[in-house]
């Protein structure tokens, strides 16, 4: 701390002490003067209790008057509100950040009610937790069928680990092998994946398996044996977009001359610009072809993978811990995204059930007591209690006043966009073909109210899904979107079919039951058919 700043702080502290001392001194003088005045009229033993009761009454009065005034001032000027400082446990390392992510996933799992989805998420979370505790770095060898993946692993391990041949798809399942690099504390786990871009259903299944394994790796070595095809480049782009560290091994260099190899490396580095660093594109020869010798056994040249081994060692020594932690964080993020999608789906189902309940209640009420004008349907269809219940489904607590404010806003938007009249026109045209004219007007209002409740409710789902934000287009765009979705022919037909069963038919049957019996005929009155059939 600088000297000037220290002097300034001392001056401010002294000034504060002077002010506090002056206020206390003034209060003491007032207290003693009041005490002296009371001693003139009251007994000495009664002065203390009176002063105490008076002080208590003054404090209560200040609280009663000052608290509502302060609350009103805070509502008018939000910047006066006291802000709560959340205590955030900042991660000290990537490993700590991964542990925090897993804890947040545990909390998310607690909210899930679907046992099947919950079980799958729990199993995946357990796997990621085990990944965090593991000691080996995972390097996946990835590439097209027969590009030389298995041969490359064999050369790295210096032993035969699988079938090597020219047939596509010789590696049909993933295989893993373990080795250690000199001077590197962690073990290295090499995984040979099935080839990608193979024909047939089995080929697609193996590619799906290879991609899943690749997404869980710390480092990837993509093996090619020539220029990249468009499909191979797309795979490299998708893997790079996952945030994976990639090395590209150009295999079978023994089959090319030096000039051809140099040009091919230049082409590959150009195609992979922004995806793979130029120094991470390395020529190798995992299984050089044997050289025939007349009269002697063919000469088998050694594998040329030293450049790749050195680059692997360099990357793992300098970035190994970060690659491991980044991979775990990436898997945590994907796991969290999957959990949030499940939770959002669960919440949406609960919210839709809530909307369905309120839509049929509103429709029945409006049909029983019709409104004087259709413009009032917008207000009747949006219930503040429904807004509060939808908010609660999404873990948001709002006051009734705020819910009422939102309900009024959506109700006005329904009227302003012409949604009410548009909906009534569609509903009336459909209902007029299936119900009596006597109850048509009443039925149209009831069904329209239920339908508008659905449109408004789905608009609120979007609002709460977006953290209480209507989005760039505002409330009008959200309401219009859900109006368009619900006014589609298939959606409207399905809704009207339910409305007839839930609202119109029950009301029509109730009216029949409550219809008054016919008046009895006066004594002596005979109808025409009685005169024509006197014997009856």
mmCIF file of C-alpha atoms in Angstrom, residues 124-350:
data_model
loop_
_atom_site.group_PDB
_atom_site.id
_atom_site.type_symbol
_atom_site.label_atom_id
_atom_site.label_comp_id
_atom_site.label_asym_id
_atom_site.label_seq_id
_atom_site.Cartn_x
_atom_site.Cartn_y
_atom_site.Cartn_z
ATOM 1 C CA UNK A 124 -22.120 -42.643 -17.760
ATOM 2 C CA UNK A 125 -21.304 -40.420 -14.790
ATOM 3 C CA UNK A 126 -19.663 -43.370 -13.018
ATOM 4 C CA UNK A 127 -17.558 -44.073 -16.110
ATOM 5 C CA UNK A 128 -16.408 -40.443 -16.327
ATOM 6 C CA UNK A 129 -15.574 -40.520 -12.605
ATOM 7 C CA UNK A 130 -13.407 -43.570 -13.179
ATOM 8 C CA UNK A 131 -11.746 -41.785 -16.105
ATOM 9 C CA UNK A 132 -10.869 -38.920 -13.760
ATOM 10 C CA UNK A 133 -9.214 -41.343 -11.315
ATOM 11 C CA UNK A 134 -7.261 -43.293 -13.943
ATOM 12 C CA UNK A 135 -3.513 -42.969 -14.367
ATOM 13 C CA UNK A 136 -2.938 -43.730 -18.073
ATOM 14 C CA UNK A 137 -3.207 -41.333 -20.983
ATOM 15 C CA UNK A 138 -5.368 -42.715 -23.787
ATOM 16 C CA UNK A 139 -4.121 -42.418 -27.364
ATOM 17 C CA UNK A 140 -6.530 -43.641 -30.027
ATOM 18 C CA UNK A 141 -5.307 -44.789 -33.447
ATOM 19 C CA UNK A 142 -8.038 -43.823 -35.909
ATOM 20 C CA UNK A 143 -8.393 -44.146 -39.667
ATOM 21 C CA UNK A 144 -9.916 -45.865 -42.658
ATOM 22 C CA UNK A 145 -9.885 -49.602 -43.126
ATOM 23 C CA UNK A 146 -6.437 -51.083 -43.901
ATOM 24 C CA UNK A 147 -4.688 -47.696 -43.719
ATOM 25 C CA UNK A 148 -2.159 -49.357 -41.452
ATOM 26 C CA UNK A 149 -3.477 -48.670 -37.930
ATOM 27 C CA UNK A 150 -2.679 -52.108 -36.533
ATOM 28 C CA UNK A 151 0.704 -52.148 -38.258
ATOM 29 C CA UNK A 152 1.502 -48.790 -36.681
ATOM 30 C CA UNK A 153 0.634 -50.052 -33.192
ATOM 31 C CA UNK A 154 2.705 -53.174 -33.839
ATOM 32 C CA UNK A 155 5.665 -50.992 -34.756
ATOM 33 C CA UNK A 156 5.167 -48.816 -31.675
ATOM 34 C CA UNK A 157 4.968 -51.791 -29.356
ATOM 35 C CA UNK A 158 7.622 -53.693 -31.263
ATOM 36 C CA UNK A 159 5.535 -56.851 -31.320
ATOM 37 C CA UNK A 160 2.734 -58.367 -33.430
ATOM 38 C CA UNK A 161 -0.638 -57.414 -31.976
ATOM 39 C CA UNK A 162 -3.088 -58.305 -34.696
ATOM 40 C CA UNK A 163 -3.751 -59.463 -38.181
ATOM 41 C CA UNK A 164 -2.151 -57.267 -40.828
ATOM 42 C CA UNK A 165 -3.240 -57.593 -44.409
ATOM 43 C CA UNK A 166 -4.751 -55.839 -47.394
ATOM 44 C CA UNK A 167 -8.382 -56.763 -46.735
ATOM 45 C CA UNK A 168 -10.633 -53.888 -45.656
ATOM 46 C CA UNK A 169 -11.899 -54.105 -42.102
ATOM 47 C CA UNK A 170 -9.333 -56.487 -40.650
ATOM 48 C CA UNK A 171 -9.812 -54.843 -37.234
ATOM 49 C CA UNK A 172 -13.480 -55.371 -36.387
ATOM 50 C CA UNK A 173 -13.371 -54.541 -32.658
ATOM 51 C CA UNK A 174 -11.362 -52.096 -30.609
ATOM 52 C CA UNK A 175 -8.205 -53.414 -28.952
ATOM 53 C CA UNK A 176 -6.058 -51.697 -26.371
ATOM 54 C CA UNK A 177 -2.362 -52.043 -25.501
ATOM 55 C CA UNK A 178 -0.228 -50.462 -22.801
ATOM 56 C CA UNK A 179 3.335 -49.140 -22.938
ATOM 57 C CA UNK A 180 5.532 -46.588 -21.216
ATOM 58 C CA UNK A 181 7.552 -43.729 -22.640
ATOM 59 C CA UNK A 182 10.930 -43.051 -21.120
ATOM 60 C CA UNK A 183 10.826 -40.150 -18.659
ATOM 61 C CA UNK A 184 7.022 -40.040 -18.628
ATOM 62 C CA UNK A 185 5.322 -40.779 -15.295
ATOM 63 C CA UNK A 186 1.996 -41.942 -16.662
ATOM 64 C CA UNK A 187 1.392 -45.060 -18.676
ATOM 65 C CA UNK A 188 0.293 -44.846 -22.290
ATOM 66 C CA UNK A 189 -2.767 -46.760 -23.441
ATOM 67 C CA UNK A 190 -2.950 -47.282 -27.212
ATOM 68 C CA UNK A 191 -6.367 -48.199 -28.648
ATOM 69 C CA UNK A 192 -6.762 -49.629 -32.133
ATOM 70 C CA UNK A 193 -10.233 -48.776 -33.467
ATOM 71 C CA UNK A 194 -12.226 -50.437 -36.262
ATOM 72 C CA UNK A 195 -11.800 -48.859 -39.671
ATOM 73 C CA UNK A 196 -14.152 -46.098 -40.771
ATOM 74 C CA UNK A 197 -15.857 -45.406 -44.121
ATOM 75 C CA UNK A 198 -16.573 -49.085 -44.744
ATOM 76 C CA UNK A 199 -19.585 -50.303 -46.712
ATOM 77 C CA UNK A 200 -22.608 -52.122 -45.285
ATOM 78 C CA UNK A 201 -24.467 -52.033 -41.997
ATOM 79 C CA UNK A 202 -21.604 -53.716 -40.138
ATOM 80 C CA UNK A 203 -19.216 -51.059 -41.449
ATOM 81 C CA UNK A 204 -21.499 -48.262 -40.235
ATOM 82 C CA UNK A 205 -21.800 -49.902 -36.817
ATOM 83 C CA UNK A 206 -18.014 -50.212 -36.529
ATOM 84 C CA UNK A 207 -17.566 -46.569 -37.571
ATOM 85 C CA UNK A 208 -20.040 -45.493 -34.891
ATOM 86 C CA UNK A 209 -18.062 -47.485 -32.308
ATOM 87 C CA UNK A 210 -14.760 -45.954 -33.502
ATOM 88 C CA UNK A 211 -16.142 -42.414 -33.301
ATOM 89 C CA UNK A 212 -17.417 -42.999 -29.757
ATOM 90 C CA UNK A 213 -14.012 -44.301 -28.626
ATOM 91 C CA UNK A 214 -12.288 -41.366 -30.339
ATOM 92 C CA UNK A 215 -14.521 -38.863 -28.530
ATOM 93 C CA UNK A 216 -13.272 -40.248 -25.187
ATOM 94 C CA UNK A 217 -9.543 -40.136 -26.018
ATOM 95 C CA UNK A 218 -6.905 -37.740 -24.709
ATOM 96 C CA UNK A 219 -4.917 -37.697 -27.958
ATOM 97 C CA UNK A 220 -5.684 -39.056 -31.418
ATOM 98 C CA UNK A 221 -3.424 -40.294 -34.190
ATOM 99 C CA UNK A 222 -5.277 -40.271 -37.525
ATOM 100 C CA UNK A 223 -3.630 -42.687 -39.983
ATOM 101 C CA UNK A 224 -3.883 -42.122 -43.756
ATOM 102 C CA UNK A 225 -2.036 -43.748 -46.639
ATOM 103 C CA UNK A 226 -2.430 -40.992 -49.236
ATOM 104 C CA UNK A 227 -4.213 -37.743 -49.973
ATOM 105 C CA UNK A 228 -7.339 -37.044 -47.920
ATOM 106 C CA UNK A 229 -10.685 -37.859 -49.429
ATOM 107 C CA UNK A 230 -13.583 -35.469 -48.758
ATOM 108 C CA UNK A 231 -15.165 -37.982 -46.336
ATOM 109 C CA UNK A 232 -11.879 -38.331 -44.415
ATOM 110 C CA UNK A 233 -11.514 -34.548 -44.172
ATOM 111 C CA UNK A 234 -15.053 -34.273 -42.785
ATOM 112 C CA UNK A 235 -14.190 -36.820 -40.086
ATOM 113 C CA UNK A 236 -11.050 -34.861 -39.147
ATOM 114 C CA UNK A 237 -13.099 -31.648 -38.983
ATOM 115 C CA UNK A 238 -15.713 -33.262 -36.713
ATOM 116 C CA UNK A 239 -13.025 -34.656 -34.397
ATOM 117 C CA UNK A 240 -11.241 -31.298 -34.271
ATOM 118 C CA UNK A 241 -14.532 -29.565 -33.461
ATOM 119 C CA UNK A 242 -14.804 -31.839 -30.422
ATOM 120 C CA UNK A 243 -11.693 -30.104 -29.087
ATOM 121 C CA UNK A 244 -9.423 -33.117 -29.588
ATOM 122 C CA UNK A 245 -5.660 -32.866 -30.060
ATOM 123 C CA UNK A 246 -4.844 -34.568 -33.370
ATOM 124 C CA UNK A 247 -1.705 -35.984 -34.971
ATOM 125 C CA UNK A 248 -1.796 -37.108 -38.603
ATOM 126 C CA UNK A 249 0.418 -40.061 -39.594
ATOM 127 C CA UNK A 250 1.044 -40.393 -43.334
ATOM 128 C CA UNK A 251 1.720 -44.124 -43.620
ATOM 129 C CA UNK A 252 3.354 -46.274 -46.349
ATOM 130 C CA UNK A 253 6.024 -43.703 -47.194
ATOM 131 C CA UNK A 254 8.303 -46.531 -48.391
ATOM 132 C CA UNK A 255 6.087 -46.796 -51.483
ATOM 133 C CA UNK A 256 6.746 -43.177 -52.512
ATOM 134 C CA UNK A 257 9.820 -41.266 -53.545
ATOM 135 C CA UNK A 258 11.161 -38.337 -51.530
ATOM 136 C CA UNK A 259 9.788 -35.673 -53.909
ATOM 137 C CA UNK A 260 6.347 -37.289 -54.036
ATOM 138 C CA UNK A 261 6.325 -37.557 -50.240
ATOM 139 C CA UNK A 262 7.300 -33.884 -49.850
ATOM 140 C CA UNK A 263 4.488 -32.738 -52.178
ATOM 141 C CA UNK A 264 1.954 -34.986 -50.435
ATOM 142 C CA UNK A 265 2.912 -33.637 -47.002
ATOM 143 C CA UNK A 266 2.539 -30.093 -48.351
ATOM 144 C CA UNK A 267 -0.950 -30.916 -49.681
ATOM 145 C CA UNK A 268 -2.000 -32.505 -46.375
ATOM 146 C CA UNK A 269 -0.750 -29.527 -44.348
ATOM 147 C CA UNK A 270 -2.675 -27.202 -46.636
ATOM 148 C CA UNK A 271 -5.904 -29.205 -46.349
ATOM 149 C CA UNK A 272 -5.616 -29.521 -42.561
ATOM 150 C CA UNK A 273 -4.757 -25.859 -41.924
ATOM 151 C CA UNK A 274 -6.525 -24.743 -38.759
ATOM 152 C CA UNK A 275 -7.322 -28.350 -37.798
ATOM 153 C CA UNK A 276 -3.889 -29.936 -37.286
ATOM 154 C CA UNK A 277 -0.599 -28.150 -36.697
ATOM 155 C CA UNK A 278 1.917 -28.542 -39.577
ATOM 156 C CA UNK A 279 4.480 -30.141 -37.261
ATOM 157 C CA UNK A 280 1.865 -32.725 -36.209
ATOM 158 C CA UNK A 281 1.615 -34.170 -39.742
ATOM 159 C CA UNK A 282 4.318 -36.850 -39.755
ATOM 160 C CA UNK A 283 5.437 -39.390 -42.390
ATOM 161 C CA UNK A 284 5.802 -43.004 -41.184
ATOM 162 C CA UNK A 285 6.302 -46.425 -42.599
ATOM 163 C CA UNK A 286 4.769 -48.901 -40.195
ATOM 164 C CA UNK A 287 5.356 -52.077 -42.243
ATOM 165 C CA UNK A 288 7.818 -51.493 -45.106
ATOM 166 C CA UNK A 289 7.681 -53.930 -47.976
ATOM 167 C CA UNK A 290 10.420 -56.560 -48.008
ATOM 168 C CA UNK A 291 13.284 -56.201 -50.482
ATOM 169 C CA UNK A 292 13.931 -59.321 -52.595
ATOM 170 C CA UNK A 293 17.507 -60.626 -52.691
ATOM 171 C CA UNK A 294 18.437 -63.229 -55.324
ATOM 172 C CA UNK A 295 19.417 -66.459 -53.651
ATOM 173 C CA UNK A 296 18.829 -65.046 -50.199
ATOM 174 C CA UNK A 297 15.953 -64.490 -47.875
ATOM 175 C CA UNK A 298 14.109 -61.211 -48.628
ATOM 176 C CA UNK A 299 15.319 -58.303 -46.530
ATOM 177 C CA UNK A 300 12.702 -56.832 -44.183
ATOM 178 C CA UNK A 301 13.491 -53.152 -43.496
ATOM 179 C CA UNK A 302 12.683 -51.915 -39.973
ATOM 180 C CA UNK A 303 9.651 -49.757 -39.371
ATOM 181 C CA UNK A 304 10.207 -46.026 -39.629
ATOM 182 C CA UNK A 305 8.160 -44.568 -36.755
ATOM 183 C CA UNK A 306 10.854 -42.691 -34.804
ATOM 184 C CA UNK A 307 9.535 -39.294 -35.906
ATOM 185 C CA UNK A 308 6.054 -40.180 -34.644
ATOM 186 C CA UNK A 309 7.388 -41.566 -31.342
ATOM 187 C CA UNK A 310 9.424 -38.409 -30.755
ATOM 188 C CA UNK A 311 6.445 -36.177 -31.532
ATOM 189 C CA UNK A 312 4.188 -38.252 -29.257
ATOM 190 C CA UNK A 313 6.751 -37.997 -26.455
ATOM 191 C CA UNK A 314 7.095 -34.232 -26.950
ATOM 192 C CA UNK A 315 3.341 -33.629 -26.931
ATOM 193 C CA UNK A 316 2.689 -35.919 -23.965
ATOM 194 C CA UNK A 317 5.534 -34.458 -21.892
ATOM 195 C CA UNK A 318 4.500 -30.858 -22.494
ATOM 196 C CA UNK A 319 0.713 -31.215 -22.703
ATOM 197 C CA UNK A 320 -0.113 -34.625 -21.223
ATOM 198 C CA UNK A 321 -1.707 -33.435 -17.975
ATOM 199 C CA UNK A 322 -3.654 -30.715 -19.778
ATOM 200 C CA UNK A 323 -4.843 -33.171 -22.432
ATOM 201 C CA UNK A 324 -6.069 -35.557 -19.738
ATOM 202 C CA UNK A 325 -7.882 -32.825 -17.802
ATOM 203 C CA UNK A 326 -9.318 -31.245 -20.964
ATOM 204 C CA UNK A 327 -10.668 -34.610 -22.082
ATOM 205 C CA UNK A 328 -12.383 -35.192 -18.731
ATOM 206 C CA UNK A 329 -13.826 -31.666 -18.780
ATOM 207 C CA UNK A 330 -15.103 -32.233 -22.316
ATOM 208 C CA UNK A 331 -16.768 -35.501 -21.296
ATOM 209 C CA UNK A 332 -18.266 -33.768 -18.246
ATOM 210 C CA UNK A 333 -19.656 -31.053 -20.494
ATOM 211 C CA UNK A 334 -21.230 -33.596 -22.860
ATOM 212 C CA UNK A 335 -22.623 -35.522 -19.891
ATOM 213 C CA UNK A 336 -24.032 -32.315 -18.401
ATOM 214 C CA UNK A 337 -25.606 -31.381 -21.744
ATOM 215 C CA UNK A 338 -27.244 -34.809 -21.961
ATOM 216 C CA UNK A 339 -28.571 -34.462 -18.405
ATOM 217 C CA UNK A 340 -29.944 -30.996 -19.083
ATOM 218 C CA UNK A 341 -31.692 -32.226 -22.226
ATOM 219 C CA UNK A 342 -33.350 -34.995 -20.202
ATOM 220 C CA UNK A 343 -34.351 -32.514 -17.501
ATOM 221 C CA UNK A 344 -35.725 -30.053 -20.068
ATOM 222 C CA UNK A 345 -37.795 -32.823 -21.646
ATOM 223 C CA UNK A 346 -39.128 -33.846 -18.232
ATOM 224 C CA UNK A 347 -39.981 -30.257 -17.359
ATOM 225 C CA UNK A 348 -41.695 -29.689 -20.702
ATOM 226 C CA UNK A 349 -43.901 -32.754 -20.188
ATOM 227 C CA UNK A 350 -44.885 -31.507 -16.703
#
